[in-house]
C-alpha positions as a printed Julia matrix, in Angstrom:
207×3 Matrix{Float64}:
 -23.68  -142.28  -29.57
 -27.11  -141.7   -31.48
 -30.25  -143.84  -31.89
 -33.92  -143.22  -32.62
 -34.77  -144.92  -29.55
 -33.38  -143.55  -25.53
 -31.05  -146.84  -24.49
 -28.86  -146.49  -21.46
 -25.67  -148.09  -22.66
 -23.62  -147.6   -19.29
 -24.32  -145.54  -16.32
 -24.8   -141.81  -16.93
 -23.76  -142.88  -20.88
 -27.33  -142.81  -22.58
 -28.41  -142.29  -26.64
 -28.89  -138.88  -28.61
 -32.31  -139.76  -29.88
 -32.64  -138.7   -33.78
 -35.69  -138.04  -35.05
 -35.56  -140.46  -37.88
 -36.54  -143.86  -38.9
 -32.56  -145.84  -39.05
 -33.74  -147.66  -42.44
 -33.05  -146.86  -45.93
 -32.72  -148.22  -49.46
 -29.5   -149.53  -50.81
 -28.16  -148.24  -54.44
 -25.64  -146.21  -56.62
 -22.57  -147.65  -58.23
 -22.09  -149.9   -55.27
 -25.61  -150.58  -53.84
 -24.82  -148.82  -50.83
 -26.86  -147.59  -48.0
 -28.85  -144.47  -49.03
 -28.7   -142.92  -45.91
 -27.89  -138.89  -46.23
 -31.24  -138.09  -45.16
 -30.32  -140.05  -41.74
 -27.39  -138.45  -41.08
 -28.56  -135.23  -42.08
 -30.54  -135.21  -39.03
 -27.82  -137.0   -36.73
 -25.58  -133.77  -37.59
 -28.26  -131.87  -37.0
 -28.94  -133.52  -33.43
 -24.97  -133.6   -32.67
 -25.24  -129.75  -33.93
 -28.17  -128.96  -31.23
 -26.79  -130.85  -28.49
 -23.28  -128.38  -29.1
 -21.03  -131.26  -26.62
 -18.68  -131.16  -30.0
 -17.81  -127.91  -29.71
 -15.39  -128.48  -26.43
 -13.16  -130.28  -28.87
 -10.89  -129.66  -31.46
 -12.34  -132.94  -33.49
 -15.55  -134.68  -33.86
 -15.1   -138.76  -35.21
 -18.17  -140.37  -36.58
 -17.5   -143.89  -36.31
 -19.75  -147.18  -37.18
 -20.31  -149.7   -34.62
 -18.73  -152.39  -37.19
 -16.0   -150.56  -37.27
 -12.75  -151.83  -34.59
 -11.6   -148.53  -34.04
  -8.56  -147.54  -31.6
  -8.66  -143.82  -30.34
  -5.37  -143.84  -28.92
  -4.14  -144.47  -32.54
  -6.26  -141.54  -33.73
  -4.76  -139.1   -31.12
  -0.99  -140.14  -32.06
  -2.49  -139.17  -35.9
  -4.16  -136.2   -35.27
  -0.76  -134.03  -34.06
   0.09  -134.05  -38.3
  -3.32  -132.42  -38.97
  -3.63  -129.58  -36.96
  -5.37  -126.35  -38.85
  -7.28  -129.24  -41.54
 -10.83  -128.65  -42.37
 -11.79  -132.52  -42.01
  -9.3   -135.56  -43.09
 -10.3   -138.01  -46.25
  -9.89  -141.39  -45.31
  -9.55  -143.33  -49.08
  -7.94  -141.89  -52.18
 -11.29  -142.83  -53.6
 -13.3   -140.34  -51.21
 -14.25  -140.38  -47.71
 -15.66  -143.83  -47.04
 -17.89  -143.65  -43.98
 -16.95  -146.16  -41.45
 -14.6   -143.65  -39.84
 -14.74  -140.04  -40.4
 -12.89  -137.15  -38.78
 -14.11  -133.77  -38.82
 -12.7   -130.65  -37.39
 -14.7   -128.99  -35.01
 -14.44  -126.05  -37.47
 -16.31  -128.05  -40.29
 -18.84  -128.67  -38.03
 -19.56  -124.61  -37.17
 -19.12  -124.22  -40.67
 -22.07  -127.07  -41.55
 -23.73  -125.65  -38.35
 -24.04  -122.14  -40.71
 -25.88  -123.88  -43.43
 -28.47  -125.62  -41.34
 -29.66  -122.12  -40.4
 -30.49  -120.75  -43.8
 -33.09  -123.6   -43.85
 -36.53  -122.38  -42.61
 -36.64  -124.77  -40.0
 -32.9   -125.59  -39.39
 -33.68  -129.61  -40.04
 -30.72  -129.87  -43.22
 -27.85  -127.92  -44.58
 -29.85  -125.43  -46.9
 -27.15  -124.77  -49.23
 -26.15  -128.53  -50.12
 -29.21  -130.04  -50.12
 -30.19  -127.57  -52.55
 -27.46  -127.46  -54.92
 -26.39  -131.07  -55.08
 -28.44  -134.17  -56.69
 -27.71  -136.68  -53.9
 -30.48  -139.11  -54.25
 -28.37  -141.84  -55.16
 -25.87  -141.11  -52.48
 -24.81  -142.69  -49.25
 -24.14  -140.16  -46.05
 -19.97  -140.25  -46.41
 -20.58  -138.63  -49.98
 -22.67  -136.33  -48.97
 -20.62  -135.08  -46.67
 -17.2   -134.98  -48.12
 -19.04  -132.93  -51.38
 -20.89  -130.78  -48.73
 -18.05  -129.7   -47.09
 -15.71  -129.78  -50.01
 -17.11  -128.52  -52.73
 -20.4   -126.65  -51.5
 -18.96  -124.84  -48.54
 -15.44  -125.24  -49.35
 -13.87  -126.4   -45.86
  -9.98  -126.76  -46.34
  -7.78  -128.12  -46.45
  -8.67  -131.92  -47.01
  -5.5   -134.02  -46.18
  -5.9   -137.87  -47.17
  -4.34  -140.2   -44.53
  -4.78  -143.95  -45.8
  -4.08  -145.17  -42.14
  -7.28  -144.18  -40.79
  -9.25  -146.67  -42.27
  -8.33  -150.53  -43.72
 -11.63  -151.89  -45.56
 -11.95  -153.98  -48.89
 -13.22  -150.98  -50.7
 -10.49  -148.53  -50.15
  -7.95  -151.09  -51.37
  -6.76  -152.78  -48.17
  -7.44  -156.52  -48.99
  -6.34  -158.02  -46.21
  -8.54  -155.97  -43.54
  -9.96  -159.45  -42.34
  -6.76  -160.43  -40.68
  -6.2   -156.67  -38.99
  -3.01  -156.9   -39.0
  -1.43  -153.9   -40.88
   0.37  -152.47  -37.8
  -0.05  -150.54  -35.29
  -0.69  -147.47  -36.66
  -4.0   -148.15  -38.31
  -6.59  -146.78  -36.75
  -9.73  -149.03  -37.41
 -10.69  -151.83  -39.24
 -14.14  -152.98  -41.37
 -16.62  -154.34  -41.5
 -17.09  -156.97  -38.63
 -20.74  -157.45  -38.04
 -20.5   -160.48  -34.76
 -18.73  -160.17  -31.64
 -16.5   -162.6   -31.69
 -14.92  -161.5   -35.42
 -14.7   -158.18  -33.37
 -12.92  -159.38  -30.72
 -10.99  -161.38  -32.96
  -9.55  -158.49  -34.85
  -8.95  -156.27  -32.23
  -7.12  -159.22  -30.5
  -4.96  -158.99  -34.06
  -4.41  -155.5   -33.91
  -3.24  -155.09  -30.82
  -0.67  -158.09  -31.52
   0.61  -157.28  -34.94
   3.78  -156.11  -34.93
   4.94  -152.86  -37.38
   4.92  -153.87  -40.95
   8.54  -152.35  -41.08
   9.51  -154.97  -38.64
   8.64  -157.69  -40.14
  11.44  -160.4   -41.78
  11.08  -163.29  -43.53
């Protein structure tokens, strides 16, 4: 867990502290959070800590996304060798982002090219990302600038209205849906989790 303050979440679980404010403006076509620079620091910290190297995949999940790790484990079997997995046909969206450790290694090399190691040099100098969120920055940085491939798309990674999953609130898209977004209160989060864990496969639903 990454934050700009030191928080003990549970015994032996504390936040990794990033050197950044977590505040940003809103803008772009969808008036989304313009948080690219915040996450440039988050990814720098993740690379510096280095724990990701112990694993095949790196999963970034927003706290308001209801996330089922067991479902993700089953899905990943299909994508061995992928650079990262896109979660929406309109481009990668931020609630859940899934990168191979190889992709983060490539990103780390671009950080090394900057004079102070605080940003991926090629990506920040070759892209005009002032009106982008962190999801678009990472998607374009990895795919267009650093040429990380292959990048398959899997719609079962995420259900949200911004990616044509209009019934996201009910959390009943079947037992393979990895995440639902957004749920801003504890009660709505719990309701979503309960619905999702009790939902049958769409293939078995009969009128």
